[in-house]
Short mmCIF file of N, CA, C and O in Angstrom, two decimals:
data_model
loop_
_atom_site.label_atom_id
_atom_site.label_comp_id
_atom_site.label_asym_id
_atom_site.label_seq_id
_atom_site.Cartn_x
_atom_site.Cartn_y
_atom_site.Cartn_z
N MET A 289 -15.80 -0.28 25.76
CA MET A 289 -16.85 0.37 25.00
C MET A 289 -16.25 1.51 24.18
O MET A 289 -15.48 2.31 24.67
N MET A 290 -16.62 1.55 22.93
CA MET A 290 -16.16 2.62 22.03
C MET A 290 -17.09 3.81 22.20
O MET A 290 -18.30 3.70 21.98
N THR A 291 -16.53 4.94 22.60
CA THR A 291 -17.36 6.12 22.82
C THR A 291 -17.81 6.71 21.49
O THR A 291 -17.21 6.47 20.44
N ASN A 292 -18.88 7.49 21.57
CA ASN A 292 -19.39 8.13 20.36
C ASN A 292 -18.38 9.12 19.79
O ASN A 292 -18.26 9.26 18.57
N LEU A 293 -17.67 9.81 20.66
CA LEU A 293 -16.65 10.75 20.20
C LEU A 293 -15.56 10.03 19.41
O LEU A 293 -15.15 10.47 18.34
N PHE A 294 -15.12 8.87 19.93
CA PHE A 294 -14.10 8.10 19.22
C PHE A 294 -14.64 7.61 17.88
O PHE A 294 -13.91 7.63 16.88
N ARG A 295 -15.90 7.18 17.84
CA ARG A 295 -16.49 6.73 16.58
C ARG A 295 -16.54 7.85 15.55
O ARG A 295 -16.25 7.66 14.38
N VAL A 296 -16.91 9.06 16.00
CA VAL A 296 -16.98 10.21 15.09
C VAL A 296 -15.58 10.56 14.58
O VAL A 296 -15.38 10.78 13.38
N ILE A 297 -14.62 10.58 15.49
CA ILE A 297 -13.23 10.88 15.08
C ILE A 297 -12.74 9.82 14.10
O ILE A 297 -12.10 10.13 13.08
N LEU A 298 -13.04 8.55 14.38
CA LEU A 298 -12.64 7.46 13.49
C LEU A 298 -13.31 7.60 12.12
O LEU A 298 -12.66 7.43 11.08
N LEU A 299 -14.59 7.91 12.11
CA LEU A 299 -15.30 8.09 10.84
C LEU A 299 -14.71 9.24 10.02
O LEU A 299 -14.48 9.10 8.82
N ILE A 300 -14.46 10.37 10.67
CA ILE A 300 -13.89 11.52 9.96
C ILE A 300 -12.50 11.18 9.44
O ILE A 300 -12.17 11.47 8.29
N GLY A 301 -11.69 10.52 10.29
CA GLY A 301 -10.34 10.14 9.88
C GLY A 301 -10.35 9.18 8.69
O GLY A 301 -9.57 9.34 7.74
N VAL A 302 -11.23 8.19 8.73
CA VAL A 302 -11.30 7.21 7.63
C VAL A 302 -11.79 7.88 6.36
O VAL A 302 -11.29 7.60 5.26
N LEU A 303 -12.77 8.76 6.46
CA LEU A 303 -13.27 9.44 5.27
C LEU A 303 -12.19 10.33 4.64
O LEU A 303 -12.04 10.36 3.41
N ILE A 304 -11.43 11.03 5.47
CA ILE A 304 -10.31 11.84 4.95
C ILE A 304 -9.28 10.93 4.29
O ILE A 304 -8.77 11.23 3.21
N TYR A 305 -8.99 9.82 4.93
CA TYR A 305 -8.05 8.82 4.41
C TYR A 305 -8.48 8.33 3.03
O TYR A 305 -7.69 8.30 2.08
N LEU A 306 -9.77 7.97 2.90
CA LEU A 306 -10.28 7.48 1.62
C LEU A 306 -10.28 8.59 0.56
O LEU A 306 -10.00 8.32 -0.62
N LEU A 307 -10.57 9.81 0.96
CA LEU A 307 -10.53 10.94 0.01
C LEU A 307 -9.11 11.18 -0.50
O LEU A 307 -8.91 11.45 -1.69
N ILE A 308 -8.14 11.08 0.38
CA ILE A 308 -6.74 11.26 -0.03
C ILE A 308 -6.33 10.17 -1.01
O ILE A 308 -5.69 10.45 -2.03
N ILE A 309 -6.71 8.93 -0.73
CA ILE A 309 -6.39 7.83 -1.65
C ILE A 309 -7.06 8.07 -3.01
O ILE A 309 -6.43 7.92 -4.06
N GLY A 310 -8.32 8.46 -3.00
CA GLY A 310 -9.03 8.75 -4.25
C GLY A 310 -8.38 9.90 -5.02
O GLY A 310 -8.23 9.84 -6.24
N PHE A 311 -7.97 10.94 -4.31
CA PHE A 311 -7.31 12.08 -4.94
C PHE A 311 -5.98 11.65 -5.57
O PHE A 311 -5.68 12.02 -6.71
N LEU A 312 -5.18 10.87 -4.85
CA LEU A 312 -3.90 10.41 -5.39
C LEU A 312 -4.09 9.52 -6.61
O LEU A 312 -3.32 9.60 -7.58
N MET A 313 -5.13 8.69 -6.57
CA MET A 313 -5.40 7.82 -7.72
C MET A 313 -5.85 8.66 -8.92
O MET A 313 -5.44 8.41 -10.05
N LYS A 314 -6.69 9.66 -8.67
CA LYS A 314 -7.21 10.51 -9.75
C LYS A 314 -6.08 11.30 -10.41
O LYS A 314 -6.06 11.46 -11.63
N LYS A 315 -5.15 11.79 -9.61
CA LYS A 315 -4.03 12.57 -10.15
C LYS A 315 -2.94 11.69 -10.76
O LYS A 315 -1.98 12.20 -11.31
N GLY A 316 -3.08 10.38 -10.65
CA GLY A 316 -2.10 9.47 -11.23
C GLY A 316 -0.84 9.31 -10.40
O GLY A 316 0.16 8.81 -10.87
N LYS A 317 -0.90 9.73 -9.14
CA LYS A 317 0.27 9.61 -8.26
C LYS A 317 0.30 8.28 -7.53
O LYS A 317 1.28 7.96 -6.87
N MET A 318 -0.78 7.51 -7.64
CA MET A 318 -0.83 6.19 -7.02
C MET A 318 -1.48 5.23 -8.02
O MET A 318 -2.57 5.49 -8.52
N ASN A 319 -0.79 4.16 -8.30
CA ASN A 319 -1.26 3.17 -9.24
C ASN A 319 -2.42 2.39 -8.62
O ASN A 319 -2.42 2.11 -7.42
N LEU A 320 -3.40 2.03 -9.44
CA LEU A 320 -4.60 1.35 -8.95
C LEU A 320 -4.27 0.04 -8.26
O LEU A 320 -4.76 -0.23 -7.16
N LYS A 321 -3.41 -0.77 -8.86
CA LYS A 321 -3.16 -2.09 -8.26
C LYS A 321 -2.43 -1.98 -6.93
O LYS A 321 -2.56 -2.85 -6.09
N TYR A 322 -1.67 -0.92 -6.71
CA TYR A 322 -0.97 -0.74 -5.44
C TYR A 322 -1.86 -0.07 -4.41
O TYR A 322 -1.64 -0.20 -3.21
N SER A 323 -2.86 0.65 -4.85
CA SER A 323 -3.72 1.36 -3.91
C SER A 323 -4.85 0.49 -3.39
O SER A 323 -5.53 0.89 -2.44
N LEU A 324 -5.05 -0.69 -3.95
CA LEU A 324 -6.15 -1.54 -3.49
C LEU A 324 -6.00 -1.94 -2.03
O LEU A 324 -6.98 -1.97 -1.29
N VAL A 325 -4.78 -2.23 -1.59
CA VAL A 325 -4.57 -2.60 -0.19
C VAL A 325 -4.89 -1.42 0.72
O VAL A 325 -5.54 -1.58 1.75
N TRP A 326 -4.46 -0.23 0.31
CA TRP A 326 -4.75 0.97 1.11
C TRP A 326 -6.25 1.21 1.17
O TRP A 326 -6.80 1.53 2.23
N PHE A 327 -6.91 1.07 0.05
CA PHE A 327 -8.35 1.30 -0.02
C PHE A 327 -9.10 0.26 0.82
O PHE A 327 -10.07 0.58 1.51
N LEU A 328 -8.65 -0.98 0.77
CA LEU A 328 -9.28 -2.05 1.56
C LEU A 328 -9.18 -1.76 3.05
O LEU A 328 -10.15 -1.95 3.78
N THR A 329 -8.04 -1.28 3.51
CA THR A 329 -7.90 -0.96 4.93
C THR A 329 -8.88 0.14 5.33
O THR A 329 -9.48 0.08 6.41
N GLY A 330 -9.03 1.12 4.48
CA GLY A 330 -9.98 2.20 4.76
C GLY A 330 -11.41 1.70 4.84
O GLY A 330 -12.17 2.11 5.72
N LEU A 331 -11.77 0.82 3.93
CA LEU A 331 -13.13 0.28 3.94
C LEU A 331 -13.40 -0.55 5.19
O LEU A 331 -14.48 -0.47 5.78
N VAL A 332 -12.42 -1.35 5.59
CA VAL A 332 -12.60 -2.17 6.80
C VAL A 332 -12.76 -1.26 8.02
O VAL A 332 -13.64 -1.49 8.86
N LEU A 333 -11.92 -0.23 8.12
CA LEU A 333 -12.05 0.69 9.24
C LEU A 333 -13.37 1.45 9.20
O LEU A 333 -13.99 1.71 10.24
N LEU A 334 -13.83 1.78 8.01
CA LEU A 334 -15.11 2.47 7.88
C LEU A 334 -16.26 1.59 8.35
O LEU A 334 -17.14 2.04 9.10
N VAL A 335 -16.25 0.33 7.94
CA VAL A 335 -17.29 -0.60 8.38
C VAL A 335 -17.24 -0.78 9.89
O VAL A 335 -18.28 -0.79 10.56
N CYS A 336 -16.04 -0.88 10.44
CA CYS A 336 -15.91 -1.04 11.90
C CYS A 336 -16.37 0.20 12.65
O CYS A 336 -16.92 0.09 13.75
N ALA A 337 -16.16 1.37 12.07
CA ALA A 337 -16.61 2.61 12.73
C ALA A 337 -18.13 2.75 12.66
O ALA A 337 -18.75 3.22 13.61
N ILE A 338 -18.72 2.32 11.56
CA ILE A 338 -20.17 2.43 11.41
C ILE A 338 -20.88 1.36 12.25
O ILE A 338 -21.91 1.63 12.86
N PHE A 339 -20.34 0.15 12.27
CA PHE A 339 -20.94 -0.95 13.00
C PHE A 339 -20.00 -1.41 14.12
O PHE A 339 -19.25 -2.38 13.96
N PRO A 340 -20.04 -0.75 15.27
CA PRO A 340 -19.11 -1.11 16.36
C PRO A 340 -19.36 -2.49 16.95
O PRO A 340 -18.50 -3.03 17.64
N ASN A 341 -20.51 -3.08 16.66
CA ASN A 341 -20.77 -4.44 17.16
C ASN A 341 -19.79 -5.44 16.57
O ASN A 341 -19.49 -6.46 17.20
N ILE A 342 -19.31 -5.17 15.37
CA ILE A 342 -18.30 -6.04 14.76
C ILE A 342 -17.05 -6.03 15.62
O ILE A 342 -16.45 -7.08 15.91
N ILE A 343 -16.66 -4.84 16.07
CA ILE A 343 -15.48 -4.70 16.92
C ILE A 343 -15.71 -5.41 18.25
O ILE A 343 -14.83 -6.10 18.76
N ARG A 344 -16.90 -5.22 18.82
CA ARG A 344 -17.21 -5.86 20.10
C ARG A 344 -17.13 -7.38 19.99
O ARG A 344 -16.57 -8.05 20.84
N SER A 345 -17.72 -7.91 18.93
CA SER A 345 -17.71 -9.36 18.73
C SER A 345 -16.28 -9.87 18.54
O SER A 345 -15.90 -10.90 19.11
N PHE A 346 -15.49 -9.15 17.75
CA PHE A 346 -14.11 -9.56 17.51
C PHE A 346 -13.29 -9.47 18.79
O PHE A 346 -12.46 -10.34 19.07
N ALA A 347 -13.56 -8.43 19.61
CA ALA A 347 -12.85 -8.27 20.88
C ALA A 347 -13.16 -9.45 21.81
O ALA A 347 -12.25 -10.00 22.45
N LYS A 348 -14.42 -9.83 21.88
CA LYS A 348 -14.78 -10.98 22.72
C LYS A 348 -14.16 -12.26 22.18
O LYS A 348 -13.73 -13.11 22.95
N LEU A 349 -14.12 -12.39 20.86
CA LEU A 349 -13.57 -13.59 20.25
C LEU A 349 -12.10 -13.78 20.59
O LEU A 349 -11.66 -14.89 20.89
N ILE A 350 -11.33 -12.70 20.55
CA ILE A 350 -9.89 -12.83 20.80
C ILE A 350 -9.52 -12.52 22.25
O ILE A 350 -8.35 -12.59 22.62
N GLY A 351 -10.50 -12.18 23.08
CA GLY A 351 -10.25 -11.99 24.50
C GLY A 351 -9.67 -10.64 24.88
O GLY A 351 -8.94 -10.53 25.86
N VAL A 352 -9.99 -9.61 24.11
CA VAL A 352 -9.53 -8.26 24.41
C VAL A 352 -10.67 -7.51 25.09
O VAL A 352 -11.82 -7.60 24.67
N TYR A 353 -10.35 -6.76 26.14
CA TYR A 353 -11.39 -6.09 26.91
C TYR A 353 -11.82 -4.75 26.31
O TYR A 353 -12.96 -4.36 26.45
N SER A 354 -10.92 -4.06 25.64
CA SER A 354 -11.24 -2.74 25.12
C SER A 354 -11.34 -2.77 23.60
O SER A 354 -10.44 -3.26 22.91
N GLU A 355 -12.44 -2.23 23.09
CA GLU A 355 -12.63 -2.20 21.64
C GLU A 355 -11.63 -1.27 20.95
O GLU A 355 -11.27 -1.49 19.81
N VAL A 356 -11.20 -0.25 21.66
CA VAL A 356 -10.21 0.67 21.09
C VAL A 356 -8.91 -0.08 20.82
O VAL A 356 -8.26 0.13 19.79
N ASN A 357 -8.56 -0.99 21.72
CA ASN A 357 -7.35 -1.80 21.49
C ASN A 357 -7.50 -2.67 20.26
O ASN A 357 -6.52 -2.90 19.53
N VAL A 358 -8.70 -3.16 20.00
CA VAL A 358 -8.94 -3.97 18.80
C VAL A 358 -8.77 -3.11 17.55
O VAL A 358 -8.18 -3.56 16.56
N VAL A 359 -9.26 -1.88 17.60
CA VAL A 359 -9.10 -0.98 16.45
C VAL A 359 -7.62 -0.75 16.17
O VAL A 359 -7.16 -0.82 15.03
N PHE A 360 -6.85 -0.47 17.22
CA PHE A 360 -5.42 -0.26 17.03
C PHE A 360 -4.73 -1.54 16.57
O PHE A 360 -3.83 -1.51 15.74
N PHE A 361 -5.17 -2.68 17.10
CA PHE A 361 -4.60 -3.97 16.67
C PHE A 361 -4.86 -4.20 15.18
O PHE A 361 -3.96 -4.60 14.44
N LEU A 362 -6.10 -3.94 14.75
CA LEU A 362 -6.42 -4.09 13.32
C LEU A 362 -5.59 -3.12 12.47
O LEU A 362 -5.13 -3.48 11.39
N GLY A 363 -5.41 -1.90 12.98
CA GLY A 363 -4.58 -0.93 12.27
C GLY A 363 -3.16 -1.42 12.09
O GLY A 363 -2.58 -1.33 11.00
N VAL A 364 -2.60 -1.97 13.15
CA VAL A 364 -1.24 -2.49 13.07
C VAL A 364 -1.18 -3.68 12.10
O VAL A 364 -0.24 -3.81 11.31
N CYS A 365 -2.17 -4.54 12.15
CA CYS A 365 -2.20 -5.69 11.22
C CYS A 365 -2.26 -5.22 9.76
O CYS A 365 -1.54 -5.74 8.91
N PHE A 366 -3.10 -4.24 9.48
CA PHE A 366 -3.19 -3.73 8.12
C PHE A 366 -1.90 -3.03 7.70
O PHE A 366 -1.47 -3.14 6.55
N LEU A 367 -1.27 -2.33 8.63
CA LEU A 367 0.02 -1.71 8.31
C LEU A 367 1.07 -2.75 7.97
O LEU A 367 1.87 -2.57 7.05
N LEU A 368 1.06 -3.85 8.69
CA LEU A 368 2.00 -4.93 8.38
C LEU A 368 1.73 -5.52 6.99
O LEU A 368 2.66 -5.81 6.23
N ILE A 369 0.46 -5.67 6.65
CA ILE A 369 0.11 -6.18 5.32
C ILE A 369 0.57 -5.20 4.24
O ILE A 369 1.13 -5.60 3.22
N ILE A 370 0.37 -3.92 4.48
CA ILE A 370 0.79 -2.90 3.52
C ILE A 370 2.31 -2.90 3.37
O ILE A 370 2.84 -2.85 2.25
N ILE A 371 3.02 -2.96 4.49
CA ILE A 371 4.48 -2.99 4.43
C ILE A 371 4.97 -4.22 3.68
O ILE A 371 5.90 -4.14 2.87
N LEU A 372 4.35 -5.36 3.93
CA LEU A 372 4.73 -6.59 3.23
C LEU A 372 4.49 -6.46 1.73
O LEU A 372 5.35 -6.83 0.92
N SER A 373 3.34 -5.91 1.35
CA SER A 373 3.06 -5.78 -0.08
C SER A 373 4.01 -4.78 -0.74
O SER A 373 4.50 -5.01 -1.85
N LEU A 374 4.31 -3.68 -0.05
CA LEU A 374 5.25 -2.71 -0.61
C LEU A 374 6.67 -3.28 -0.70
O LEU A 374 7.40 -2.97 -1.65
N THR A 375 7.06 -4.09 0.27
CA THR A 375 8.37 -4.72 0.22
C THR A 375 8.47 -5.66 -0.97
O THR A 375 9.50 -5.69 -1.66
N SER A 376 7.42 -6.42 -1.24
CA SER A 376 7.46 -7.31 -2.40
C SER A 376 7.51 -6.52 -3.69
O SER A 376 8.20 -6.90 -4.64
N ILE A 377 6.81 -5.39 -3.75
CA ILE A 377 6.84 -4.54 -4.94
C ILE A 377 8.23 -3.96 -5.15
O ILE A 377 8.77 -3.98 -6.27
N VAL A 378 8.85 -3.48 -4.07
CA VAL A 378 10.20 -2.91 -4.17
C VAL A 378 11.20 -3.98 -4.59
O VAL A 378 12.07 -3.72 -5.42
N SER A 379 11.06 -5.18 -4.06
CA SER A 379 11.97 -6.26 -4.44
C SER A 379 11.85 -6.59 -5.92
O SER A 379 12.86 -6.76 -6.61
N LEU A 380 10.63 -6.66 -6.41
CA LEU A 380 10.41 -6.94 -7.82
C LEU A 380 10.97 -5.82 -8.69
O LEU A 380 11.65 -6.08 -9.70
N GLN A 381 10.71 -4.58 -8.31
CA GLN A 381 11.22 -3.44 -9.08
C GLN A 381 12.75 -3.41 -9.07
O GLN A 381 13.38 -3.07 -10.07
N SER A 382 13.35 -3.74 -7.95
CA SER A 382 14.81 -3.77 -7.85
C SER A 382 15.39 -4.78 -8.82
O SER A 382 16.40 -4.52 -9.50
N GLU A 383 14.78 -5.94 -8.90
CA GLU A 383 15.25 -6.98 -9.82
C GLU A 383 15.08 -6.52 -11.28
O GLU A 383 15.96 -6.73 -12.11
N ARG A 384 13.98 -5.89 -11.57
CA ARG A 384 13.75 -5.40 -12.93
C ARG A 384 14.73 -4.30 -13.30
O ARG A 384 15.21 -4.24 -14.44
N ILE A 385 15.05 -3.41 -12.36
CA ILE A 385 16.02 -2.34 -12.62
C ILE A 385 17.40 -2.93 -12.86
O ILE A 385 18.13 -2.49 -13.75
N ARG A 386 17.77 -3.94 -12.07
CA ARG A 386 19.08 -4.58 -12.26
C ARG A 386 19.17 -5.21 -13.64
O ARG A 386 20.15 -5.02 -14.37
N ALA A 387 18.13 -5.92 -14.05
CA ALA A 387 18.12 -6.56 -15.37
C ALA A 387 18.17 -5.51 -16.47
O ALA A 387 18.88 -5.67 -17.48
N MET A 388 17.45 -4.41 -16.29
CA MET A 388 17.45 -3.36 -17.30
C MET A 388 18.82 -2.68 -17.40
O MET A 388 19.29 -2.37 -18.49
N ALA A 389 19.48 -2.48 -16.26
CA ALA A 389 20.82 -1.87 -16.27
C ALA A 389 21.82 -2.79 -16.97
O ALA A 389 22.68 -2.32 -17.73
N GLN A 390 21.70 -4.08 -16.75
CA GLN A 390 22.59 -5.02 -17.43
C GLN A 390 22.35 -5.01 -18.94
O GLN A 390 23.29 -5.01 -19.73
N THR A 391 21.09 -4.99 -19.33
CA THR A 391 20.76 -4.93 -20.76
C THR A 391 21.28 -3.64 -21.38
O THR A 391 21.84 -3.65 -22.48
N GLN A 392 21.12 -2.54 -20.67
CA GLN A 392 21.61 -1.25 -21.15
C GLN A 392 23.12 -1.28 -21.32
O GLN A 392 23.65 -0.78 -22.33
N ALA A 393 23.83 -1.87 -20.38
CA ALA A 393 25.30 -1.95 -20.49
C ALA A 393 25.71 -2.80 -21.69
O ALA A 393 26.65 -2.45 -22.41
N LEU A 394 25.02 -3.90 -21.91
CA LEU A 394 25.33 -4.74 -23.07
C LEU A 394 25.06 -4.00 -24.38
O LEU A 394 25.84 -4.10 -25.34
N LEU A 395 23.96 -3.26 -24.43
CA LEU A 395 23.65 -2.50 -25.65
C LEU A 395 24.68 -1.39 -25.88
O LEU A 395 25.09 -1.16 -27.04
N GLU A 396 25.12 -0.73 -24.84
CA GLU A 396 26.14 0.31 -24.99
C GLU A 396 27.45 -0.29 -25.50
O GLU A 396 28.12 0.29 -26.37
N LYS A 397 27.81 -1.46 -24.99
CA LYS A 397 29.03 -2.12 -25.45
C LYS A 397 28.89 -2.51 -26.92
O LYS A 397 29.82 -2.34 -27.71
N ARG A 398 27.73 -3.01 -27.29
CA ARG A 398 27.51 -3.42 -28.68
C ARG A 398 27.60 -2.20 -29.61
O ARG A 398 28.21 -2.28 -30.68
N VAL A 399 26.99 -1.09 -29.22
CA VAL A 399 27.06 0.13 -30.03
C VAL A 399 28.49 0.61 -30.14
O VAL A 399 28.97 0.99 -31.23
N LYS A 400 29.22 0.59 -29.05
CA LYS A 400 30.63 1.02 -29.05
C LYS A 400 31.46 0.14 -29.97
O LYS A 400 32.29 0.63 -30.75
N ASP A 401 31.24 -1.18 -29.89
CA ASP A 401 31.98 -2.11 -30.76
C ASP A 401 31.65 -1.85 -32.23
O ASP A 401 32.54 -1.87 -33.09
N LEU A 402 30.39 -1.60 -32.54
CA LEU A 402 29.99 -1.33 -33.93
C LEU A 402 30.58 -0.01 -34.42
O LEU A 402 31.01 0.09 -35.57
N GLU A 403 30.64 0.99 -33.56
CA GLU A 403 31.23 2.27 -33.95
C GLU A 403 32.72 2.11 -34.23
O GLU A 403 33.25 2.67 -35.19
N GLU A 404 33.39 1.35 -33.39
CA GLU A 404 34.82 1.09 -33.59
C GLU A 404 35.06 0.30 -34.89
O GLU A 404 36.00 0.57 -35.63
N LYS A 405 34.19 -0.64 -35.16
CA LYS A 405 34.31 -1.44 -36.38
C LYS A 405 34.12 -0.55 -37.62
O LYS A 405 34.82 -0.71 -38.61
N ASN A 406 33.16 0.39 -37.55
CA ASN A 406 32.91 1.28 -38.68
C ASN A 406 34.06 2.29 -38.87
O ASN A 406 34.34 2.68 -39.99
N GLU A 407 34.72 2.68 -37.79
CA GLU A 407 35.86 3.60 -37.90
C GLU A 407 37.05 2.93 -38.57
O GLU A 407 37.81 3.57 -39.29
N VAL A 408 37.23 1.65 -38.33
CA VAL A 408 38.35 0.91 -38.91
C VAL A 408 38.16 0.78 -40.42
O VAL A 408 39.10 0.84 -41.20
N GLN A 409 36.96 0.62 -40.89
CA GLN A 409 36.72 0.39 -42.33
C GLN A 409 36.81 1.64 -43.10
O GLN A 409 36.97 2.62 -43.30
#
């Protein structure tokens, strides 16, 4: 059984979490497309805190006795999703940086060759 104190703490924590995400998005420190996963986790936790019957039903479905364990399990699952999405973003950015560095090196070589050619003439 999820106690009322735990529900209140969870509600306050989720609201602070969502406010921080909104603040970071407003200040431009977090891109909208990357913050959607974070925002989604907050909304799911908010719904679960407001309607604990969802947690109870899910706990019975997967055979967990304590609803608090289900909340932590969902938190870990969402963290794994966030880590996976951030890893894919970092991998993509790494590839783009490598390609850009190669292009930059080729352009520098081309400029150097053109400067040398102009000095000879």
